CSV table of C-alpha atoms and ligand atoms in Angstrom, one decimal:
chain,number,residue,atom,x,y,z
A,1,MET,CA,-0.1,0.1,-0.7
A,2,LYS,CA,3.0,2.1,0.6
A,3,ASN,CA,4.0,2.0,-2.9
A,4,LEU,CA,0.1,3.3,-3.5
A,5,ILE,CA,0.7,6.1,-1.7
A,6,ASP,CA,4.4,7.3,-3.1
A,7,LYS,CA,3.2,6.9,-6.3
A,8,LEU,CA,0.3,9.4,-5.9
A,9,ARG,CA,2.9,11.4,-4.3
A,10,ASN,CA,5.8,11.4,-7.0
A,11,THR,CA,2.9,11.0,-10.3
A,12,GLN,CA,-0.1,12.6,-8.8
A,13,ASN,CA,-1.4,9.9,-10.8
A,14,LEU,CA,-3.7,6.6,-9.7
A,15,SER,CA,-6.3,4.8,-11.4
A,16,ARG,CA,-9.7,4.9,-10.3
A,17,GLU,CA,-9.4,1.4,-9.2
A,18,GLU,CA,-6.0,2.0,-7.5
A,19,LEU,CA,-7.8,5.3,-5.7
A,20,LEU,CA,-10.6,3.1,-4.6
A,21,ILE,CA,-8.1,0.9,-2.5
A,22,LEU,CA,-6.6,3.6,-0.8
A,23,LEU,CA,-9.5,5.1,0.3
A,24,LYS,CA,-10.7,1.5,1.9
A,25,GLU,CA,-7.7,1.0,4.0
A,26,GLU,CA,-8.1,1.1,7.1
A,27,ASP,CA,-4.5,0.0,8.5
A,28,GLU,CA,-3.2,2.3,10.8
A,29,GLU,CA,0.8,2.5,10.4
A,30,THR,CA,-0.1,3.1,6.6
A,31,LEU,CA,-2.7,5.8,7.4
A,32,GLU,CA,0.2,7.2,9.0
A,33,TYR,CA,2.6,6.8,6.2
A,34,LEU,CA,-0.1,9.0,4.2
A,35,ARG,CA,-0.6,11.5,6.7
A,36,LYS,CA,3.3,12.6,6.5
A,37,SER,CA,3.4,12.5,3.2
A,38,ALA,CA,0.6,15.0,2.6
A,39,GLU,CA,2.5,17.1,5.3
A,40,GLU,CA,6.0,16.8,3.8
A,41,VAL,CA,4.2,17.8,0.2
A,42,ARG,CA,2.1,20.3,1.9
A,43,ILE,CA,5.1,22.3,3.5
A,44,GLU,CA,7.2,21.8,0.4
A,45,ASN,CA,4.4,23.8,-1.0
A,46,TYR,CA,3.5,26.3,1.9
A,47,GLY,CA,5.9,26.2,4.2
A,48,LYS,CA,4.3,25.6,7.5
A,49,ASP,CA,2.1,28.8,7.2
A,50,ILE,CA,-1.4,28.6,7.5
A,51,TYR,CA,-3.3,30.9,5.6
A,52,LEU,CA,-6.6,33.3,6.8
A,53,ARG,CA,-10.0,33.8,5.0
A,54,GLY,CA,-12.5,36.0,7.3
A,55,LEU,CA,-16.1,34.6,6.1
A,56,ILE,CA,-18.8,36.9,6.1
A,57,GLU,CA,-21.8,35.3,6.3
A,58,PHE,CA,-23.8,38.1,4.7
A,59,THR,CA,-27.2,36.5,4.2
A,60,SER,CA,-29.1,33.6,5.2
A,61,TYR,CA,-31.9,33.6,2.8
A,62,CYS,CA,-31.9,30.8,0.0
A,63,LYS,CA,-34.2,30.2,-2.9
A,64,ASN,CA,-32.7,27.1,-3.0
A,65,ASP,CA,-33.6,24.0,-1.4
A,66,CYS,CA,-31.0,21.6,-0.7
A,67,LEU,CA,-32.0,18.5,1.0
A,68,TYR,CA,-28.7,18.8,3.1
A,69,CYS,CA,-28.7,22.7,4.3
A,70,GLY,CA,-30.1,24.1,7.2
A,71,LEU,CA,-30.6,27.3,5.0
A,72,ARG,CA,-33.1,25.8,2.4
A,73,ARG,CA,-36.2,27.3,1.7
A,74,SER,CA,-38.5,24.9,2.9
A,75,ASN,CA,-37.1,25.4,6.3
A,76,LYS,CA,-39.9,27.2,8.0
A,77,ASN,CA,-37.6,27.6,11.5
A,78,ALA,CA,-34.9,29.2,9.7
A,79,GLU,CA,-34.3,32.2,10.9
A,80,ARG,CA,-33.4,34.9,7.9
A,81,TYR,CA,-31.0,38.0,8.1
A,82,ARG,CA,-29.4,40.2,5.6
A,83,LEU,CA,-26.4,42.4,6.6
A,84,THR,CA,-26.6,45.6,5.1
A,85,MET,CA,-23.4,47.3,3.1
A,86,GLU,CA,-22.5,49.1,6.7
A,87,GLN,CA,-22.3,46.1,8.2
A,88,ILE,CA,-20.5,44.3,5.7
A,89,LEU,CA,-18.1,47.1,5.5
A,90,ASP,CA,-18.2,46.7,9.3
A,91,CYS,CA,-16.9,43.1,9.3
A,92,CYS,CA,-14.1,43.9,7.0
A,93,LYS,CA,-12.9,47.2,9.1
A,94,GLN,CA,-12.5,44.6,12.0
A,95,GLY,CA,-11.0,41.9,10.1
A,96,TYR,CA,-8.6,44.3,8.6
A,97,GLN,CA,-7.1,45.4,11.9
A,98,LEU,CA,-7.2,41.8,12.8
A,99,GLY,CA,-4.8,40.6,9.8
A,100,PHE,CA,-7.0,39.2,7.6
A,101,ARG,CA,-6.3,40.2,3.6
A,102,THR,CA,-9.0,37.6,2.1
A,103,PHE,CA,-12.7,38.5,3.2
A,104,VAL,CA,-14.9,35.5,1.5
A,105,LEU,CA,-18.8,36.9,1.3
A,106,GLN,CA,-20.7,33.6,1.6
A,107,GLY,CA,-24.5,33.6,1.7
A,108,GLY,CA,-27.6,31.4,0.4
A,109,GLU,CA,-28.6,32.3,-3.1
A,110,ASP,CA,-30.5,35.3,-2.1
A,111,ASN,CA,-32.4,37.1,-4.9
A,112,TYR,CA,-32.3,40.5,-2.9
A,113,PHE,CA,-28.7,40.9,-3.9
A,114,THR,CA,-29.0,41.8,-7.2
A,115,ASP,CA,-25.9,41.5,-9.7
A,116,GLU,CA,-25.8,45.4,-8.8
A,117,LYS,CA,-26.0,45.2,-5.0
A,118,ILE,CA,-23.2,42.5,-5.4
A,119,THR,CA,-20.8,44.2,-7.6
A,120,ASP,CA,-21.7,47.5,-5.3
A,121,ILE,CA,-20.6,45.5,-2.3
A,122,VAL,CA,-17.3,44.1,-4.2
A,123,LYS,CA,-16.3,47.8,-5.2
A,124,SER,CA,-16.4,49.4,-1.9
A,125,ILE,CA,-14.6,46.5,0.1
A,126,LYS,CA,-12.0,47.3,-3.1
A,127,GLN,CA,-11.6,50.6,-2.4
A,128,ASN,CA,-11.6,50.7,1.7
A,129,TYR,CA,-8.8,47.9,1.5
A,130,PRO,CA,-7.1,47.5,-2.1
A,131,ASP,CA,-4.5,45.0,-1.0
A,132,CYS,CA,-7.2,42.3,0.4
A,133,ALA,CA,-8.6,39.4,-1.9
A,134,ILE,CA,-12.1,38.7,-2.3
A,135,THR,CA,-13.6,35.9,-2.0
A,136,LEU,CA,-17.2,35.2,-3.3
A,137,SER,CA,-19.3,31.8,-2.5
A,138,VAL,CA,-23.0,32.9,-3.6
A,139,GLY,CA,-24.1,30.0,-6.1
A,140,GLU,CA,-24.9,29.7,-9.2
A,141,LYS,CA,-25.2,33.0,-11.6
A,142,SER,CA,-24.6,33.1,-15.7
A,143,LYS,CA,-21.8,33.4,-16.9
A,144,GLU,CA,-22.8,37.3,-17.2
A,145,SER,CA,-23.4,38.0,-13.4
A,146,TYR,CA,-20.2,36.3,-12.6
A,147,GLN,CA,-17.9,38.4,-15.2
A,148,LYS,CA,-19.3,41.6,-13.5
A,149,PHE,CA,-18.6,40.2,-9.8
A,150,PHE,CA,-15.0,39.7,-11.5
A,151,ASP,CA,-15.2,43.4,-13.3
A,152,ALA,CA,-15.6,44.5,-10.3
A,153,GLY,CA,-12.8,43.3,-8.6
A,154,ALA,CA,-13.8,39.7,-7.0
A,155,GLU,CA,-10.9,37.3,-7.6
A,156,ARG,CA,-12.0,34.1,-6.2
A,157,TYR,CA,-14.9,32.1,-6.5
A,158,LEU,CA,-16.6,29.1,-4.1
A,159,LEU,CA,-19.2,26.8,-5.6
A,160,ARG,CA,-18.7,23.3,-4.4
A,161,HIS,CA,-19.3,21.1,-7.0
A,162,GLU,CA,-21.1,18.6,-3.7
A,163,THR,CA,-20.7,15.4,-5.9
A,164,ALA,CA,-19.0,14.9,-9.4
A,165,ASP,CA,-21.7,11.9,-10.1
A,166,ALA,CA,-25.1,12.8,-12.0
A,167,GLU,CA,-27.2,9.8,-10.4
A,168,HIS,CA,-26.0,11.1,-6.1
A,169,TYR,CA,-26.4,15.0,-7.1
A,170,LYS,CA,-30.0,14.0,-7.8
A,171,LYS,CA,-30.6,12.3,-4.4
A,172,LEU,CA,-28.9,15.4,-2.7
A,173,HIS,CA,-31.0,18.0,-4.9
A,174,PRO,CA,-34.2,19.2,-5.9
A,175,LYS,CA,-34.8,18.7,-9.7
A,176,GLU,CA,-34.2,22.3,-10.8
A,177,LEU,CA,-30.9,22.0,-9.4
A,178,THR,CA,-28.5,19.6,-12.1
A,179,LEU,CA,-24.8,18.9,-11.8
A,180,GLU,CA,-24.6,20.1,-15.9
A,181,ASN,CA,-25.3,23.5,-14.3
A,182,ARG,CA,-23.0,22.9,-11.1
A,183,MET,CA,-20.1,22.1,-13.8
A,184,ASN,CA,-20.6,24.5,-16.2
A,185,CYS,CA,-20.9,27.4,-13.9
A,186,LEU,CA,-17.4,25.9,-12.6
A,187,LYS,CA,-16.4,25.8,-16.4
A,188,ASN,CA,-17.2,29.8,-16.6
A,189,LEU,CA,-16.0,30.2,-13.5
A,190,LYS,CA,-12.4,29.2,-14.6
A,191,GLU,CA,-12.4,30.7,-18.1
A,192,ILE,CA,-13.5,34.3,-16.7
A,193,GLY,CA,-9.8,34.1,-14.8
A,194,TYR,CA,-11.5,33.3,-10.6
A,195,GLN,CA,-8.9,31.4,-8.2
A,196,VAL,CA,-11.9,28.6,-8.4
A,197,GLY,CA,-12.9,26.7,-5.4
A,198,CYS,CA,-15.2,23.4,-5.7
A,199,GLY,CA,-15.4,20.3,-3.1
A,200,PHE,CA,-17.8,18.2,-1.6
A,201,MET,CA,-19.5,16.8,1.8
A,202,VAL,CA,-17.8,13.9,2.8
A,203,GLY,CA,-20.5,11.2,4.1
A,204,SER,CA,-23.3,13.2,2.6
A,205,PRO,CA,-26.4,11.0,2.3
A,206,TYR,CA,-26.0,8.0,-0.7
A,207,GLN,CA,-22.4,8.2,-0.9
A,208,THR,CA,-20.8,5.9,-1.8
A,209,ASP,CA,-16.4,5.1,-1.7
A,210,GLU,CA,-16.9,5.1,-6.0
A,211,ASN,CA,-18.4,8.4,-5.7
A,212,LEU,CA,-15.5,10.0,-4.1
A,213,VAL,CA,-13.5,8.3,-6.3
A,214,SER,CA,-15.1,10.1,-9.0
A,215,ASP,CA,-14.9,13.6,-6.5
A,216,LEU,CA,-10.7,13.3,-6.6
A,217,LEU,CA,-10.8,12.3,-10.6
A,218,PHE,CA,-12.7,15.2,-11.3
A,219,ILE,CA,-10.4,17.1,-8.8
A,220,LYS,CA,-7.4,15.9,-10.5
A,221,LYS,CA,-8.9,16.9,-14.3
A,222,PHE,CA,-10.4,20.4,-13.5
A,223,LYS,CA,-7.4,21.2,-11.3
A,224,PRO,CA,-9.4,23.8,-9.1
A,225,HIS,CA,-7.0,26.3,-7.3
A,226,MET,CA,-9.0,25.6,-3.8
A,227,VAL,CA,-11.0,22.5,-2.6
A,228,GLY,CA,-13.1,22.7,0.0
A,229,ILE,CA,-14.4,19.5,1.8
A,230,GLY,CA,-15.5,18.7,5.7
A,231,PRO,CA,-18.1,16.0,6.9
A,232,PHE,CA,-21.7,16.3,6.0
A,233,ILE,CA,-23.5,17.0,9.8
A,234,SER,CA,-27.4,16.3,9.6
A,235,HIS,CA,-29.7,19.9,10.6
A,236,LYS,CA,-32.9,18.8,12.7
A,237,ASP,CA,-35.3,20.6,9.9
A,238,THR,CA,-34.0,19.0,7.0
A,239,PRO,CA,-35.2,15.7,5.0
A,240,PHE,CA,-31.7,14.6,5.9
A,241,LYS,CA,-32.2,15.2,9.9
A,242,ASP,CA,-31.6,11.3,10.8
A,243,GLU,CA,-28.8,10.7,8.7
A,244,LYS,CA,-25.1,10.0,9.8
A,245,ASN,CA,-22.5,11.9,9.8
A,246,GLY,CA,-19.5,11.9,7.6
A,247,THR,CA,-16.2,11.2,10.6
A,248,LEU,CA,-12.8,13.0,10.8
A,249,GLU,CA,-11.6,9.5,9.9
A,250,LYS,CA,-12.6,9.7,6.3
A,251,THR,CA,-12.3,13.4,5.8
A,252,LEU,CA,-8.9,13.2,6.9
A,253,LYS,CA,-7.8,11.1,4.4
A,254,LEU,CA,-9.4,12.2,1.9
A,255,LEU,CA,-7.3,15.9,2.8
A,256,ALA,CA,-4.6,13.6,2.6
A,257,ILE,CA,-4.8,12.2,-0.8
A,258,ILE,CA,-6.5,15.5,-2.2
A,259,ARG,CA,-2.8,17.4,-1.1
A,260,LEU,CA,-0.9,14.2,-3.1
A,261,LEU,CA,-3.3,14.5,-6.0
A,262,HIS,CA,-3.0,18.4,-6.2
A,263,PRO,CA,0.2,19.6,-4.0
A,264,LYS,CA,0.0,23.1,-4.5
A,265,VAL,CA,-4.3,23.6,-4.1
A,266,LEU,CA,-5.2,25.9,-1.2
A,267,LEU,CA,-7.3,23.5,1.0
A,268,PRO,CA,-9.5,24.8,4.5
A,269,SER,CA,-9.7,22.9,7.6
A,270,THR,CA,-13.2,23.9,7.6
A,271,THR,CA,-15.6,24.5,10.4
A,272,ALA,CA,-17.5,21.6,9.8
A,273,LEU,CA,-14.3,19.2,11.0
A,274,GLY,CA,-13.9,21.4,13.9
A,275,THR,CA,-17.4,20.9,14.6
A,276,ILE,CA,-17.2,17.0,14.4
A,277,HIS,CA,-14.1,17.0,16.8
A,278,HIS,CA,-12.7,19.2,19.1
A,279,LYS,CA,-9.5,18.9,17.5
A,280,GLY,CA,-10.5,18.5,14.1
A,281,ARG,CA,-9.1,21.9,12.5
A,282,GLU,CA,-5.8,20.7,13.5
A,283,LEU,CA,-5.6,17.0,12.7
A,284,GLY,CA,-6.9,18.6,9.1
A,285,ILE,CA,-3.8,21.0,8.6
A,286,LEU,CA,-1.9,18.1,10.0
A,287,TRP,CA,-3.8,15.2,7.1
A,288,GLY,CA,-2.7,18.2,4.7
A,289,ALA,CA,-4.6,21.2,4.7
A,290,ASN,CA,-3.2,25.2,4.9
A,291,VAL,CA,-6.3,27.1,5.2
A,292,VAL,CA,-8.4,28.5,8.1
A,293,MET,CA,-11.3,30.5,7.7
A,294,PRO,CA,-12.7,31.8,11.2
A,295,ASN,CA,-15.4,33.4,11.6
A,296,LEU,CA,-16.2,37.8,10.4
A,297,SER,CA,-20.1,37.5,11.2
A,298,PRO,CA,-21.2,39.8,13.6
A,299,THR,CA,-21.9,37.7,16.5
A,300,ASN,CA,-26.2,38.7,16.4
A,301,VAL,CA,-26.6,36.6,13.1
A,302,ARG,CA,-24.1,33.9,13.6
A,303,LYS,CA,-26.5,31.3,14.9
A,304,LYS,CA,-28.8,32.0,12.2
A,305,TYR,CA,-26.6,30.7,9.6
A,306,MET,CA,-27.2,27.4,10.4
A,307,LEU,CA,-26.1,25.1,7.9
A,308,TYR,CA,-26.2,21.9,9.9
A,309,ASP,CA,-26.5,21.4,13.9
A,310,ASN,CA,-24.3,22.4,16.4
A,311,LYS,CA,-22.1,24.6,14.3
A,312,ILE,CA,-19.3,26.1,16.1
A,313,CYS,CA,-17.7,29.8,16.8
A,314,THR,CA,-21.3,30.6,17.2
A,315,GLY,CA,-20.7,32.8,20.4
A,316,ASP,CA,-17.5,34.2,19.6
A,317,GLU,CA,-16.3,37.9,18.5
A,318,ALA,CA,-14.3,38.1,15.0
A,319,ALA,CA,-10.8,39.1,17.8
A,320,GLU,CA,-12.0,35.7,19.9
A,321,CYS,CA,-12.1,33.5,16.9
A,322,LYS,CA,-8.4,34.7,15.7
A,323,TYR,CA,-7.0,34.5,18.8
A,324,CYS,CA,-8.1,30.9,19.7
A,325,MET,CA,-7.2,30.0,15.9
A,326,GLU,CA,-3.7,31.3,16.4
A,327,LYS,CA,-3.5,29.3,19.4
A,328,ARG,CA,-4.7,26.3,17.9
A,329,MET,CA,-2.1,26.5,15.0
A,330,GLU,CA,0.6,27.5,17.2
A,331,SER,CA,0.0,24.2,18.9
A,332,ILE,CA,0.8,22.0,16.4
A,333,GLY,CA,3.7,24.1,15.3
A,334,TYR,CA,1.9,26.0,12.9
A,335,LYS,CA,1.6,30.0,12.0
A,336,VAL,CA,-1.5,31.9,10.6
A,337,VAL,CA,0.5,34.7,8.8
A,338,CYS,CA,-1.2,38.4,7.6
A,339,CYS,CA,-1.1,37.6,3.7
A,340,ARG,CA,-3.9,37.7,0.9
A,341,GLY,CA,-2.6,33.7,0.4
A,342,ASP,CA,-3.2,33.3,-3.3
A,343,TYR,CA,-2.8,29.9,-5.4
A,344,LYS,CA,0.9,29.6,-5.3
A,345,ASP,CA,2.3,30.1,-9.3
A,346,PHE,CA,-1.7,31.8,-10.1
A,347,LYS,CA,-0.9,34.4,-13.0
A,348,SER,CA,-4.2,37.0,-13.3
A,349,PHE,CA,-4.1,37.8,-9.6
A,350,SER,CA,-1.3,40.3,-10.8
A,351,ARG,CA,-4.1,42.8,-11.7
A,352,GLU,CA,-3.8,43.8,-8.6
A,353,ASN,CA,0.0,43.3,-6.9
B,401,SAM,N1,-25.4,28.9,-1.5
B,401,SAM,C1,-24.2,28.9,-1.6
B,401,SAM,C2,-23.5,27.1,-2.0
B,401,SAM,O1,-24.7,26.6,-2.3
B,401,SAM,O2,-22.7,27.1,-2.8
B,401,SAM,C3,-22.9,29.2,-0.5
B,401,SAM,C4,-23.5,28.5,0.7
B,401,SAM,S1,-23.7,26.7,1.2
B,401,SAM,C5,-24.4,27.2,2.7
B,401,SAM,C6,-22.2,26.6,1.5
B,401,SAM,C7,-21.4,24.9,1.5
B,401,SAM,O3,-22.3,24.7,2.5
B,401,SAM,C8,-22.3,24.2,0.4
B,401,SAM,O4,-21.4,24.1,-0.5
B,401,SAM,C9,-22.2,22.8,1.0
B,401,SAM,O5,-21.6,22.2,0.8
B,401,SAM,C10,-22.2,23.0,2.8
B,401,SAM,N2,-22.8,22.3,3.6
B,401,SAM,C11,-24.5,23.0,3.5
B,401,SAM,N3,-25.2,22.0,4.4
B,401,SAM,C12,-24.4,21.0,5.0
B,401,SAM,C13,-24.4,20.2,6.1
B,401,SAM,N4,-25.4,19.6,6.7
B,401,SAM,N5,-23.3,19.7,6.4
B,401,SAM,C14,-22.0,20.1,5.9
B,401,SAM,N6,-21.9,21.2,5.1
B,401,SAM,C15,-23.0,21.6,4.4
B,402,SF4,FE1,-28.8,27.7,-0.4
B,402,SF4,FE2,-26.6,27.1,-0.5
B,402,SF4,FE3,-27.7,25.9,1.3
B,402,SF4,FE4,-27.9,25.0,-0.8
B,402,SF4,S1,-26.2,24.8,0.0
B,402,SF4,S2,-29.7,26.0,0.2
B,402,SF4,S3,-27.6,26.5,-2.5
B,402,SF4,S4,-27.4,28.2,1.1
B,403,FES,FE1,-14.0,30.7,16.9
B,403,FES,FE2,-12.2,28.8,18.5
B,403,FES,S1,-12.1,29.4,16.2
B,403,FES,S2,-13.9,30.6,19.1
């Protein structure tokens, strides 16, 4: 099995069958070898630096009905909010003072935020903080909309593909949402020149190891700049309320495989991972991740952005979260750095630098 791990590390390439074997591996010594290989490759590419992203969850309204998500429109128990331009700029101000140089604007698909409103927000942030990167994560839009956001100054976009298997996609989404459209959006984002992030939940309902291999092969082919993965966690007011959560072990294994498959990728150790295990985010870093995304949203709205049950960091001020994260990373010998943290070798980000 170590041969397979070496092969993956040296060639960034394994067949479908080989990936499946690796994914099913449970021997502790072999898994430690996988972890160590991923950590080494991560250090070769990014040293012991941890990139920070300040997450601003600016709307909890969503017109979609993804079966797994607490913000889905059918969830009548969800409390909804929208941040104003002033509130968003306030989050950035606080974040900037704390050393954040990337702001991630994330929200449900909320038609209140027209292209014009999003463009205005992006422009205002850019005007105030020209040395910061802006990442958008607002779902599926037309190529024209993506282009407008890009022209306004957004340079990164996160849109998890959720699963690369069309049949599995159908089991997680209502029929108006298709994998075809999702993939088309990702293609458009890349063509425009964004640094693009795809990703998926580990242990989502009906997911098989074969599905996960398809996700890995998709990542290998698409070569995204970022990959967001975290365990699926059930939400009490969704159709998946009784489904099992994804596991720590599987998520860590996948983080390591993704690092070896795509060495320069920006790979967050996610809040969901920190939710299923008290040291989840630290472990994510030790298994190859190199990004953390503390929350900059105002504390009074945090509990309303409940994608899944028991989400952590919902009662803490931005400064507390940042400090806590710094300590956590120091405790494992890593260092949170104050910079934009772009993808290594990315050409078009130079329009700002
Ligand atoms: N609405 C945008 C979208 O769907 O791309 C951005 C926000 S959405 C809440 C961000 C991500 O949260 C989704 O891509 C999904 O993978 C993740 N998510 C939603 N529900 C989740 C759950 N129950 N457990 C873990 N992750 C979840
Ligand atoms: Fe809306 Fe995104 Fe949640 Fe789907 S995952 S319901 S698009 S917020
Ligand atoms: Fe948010 Fe610890 S990282 S409180």
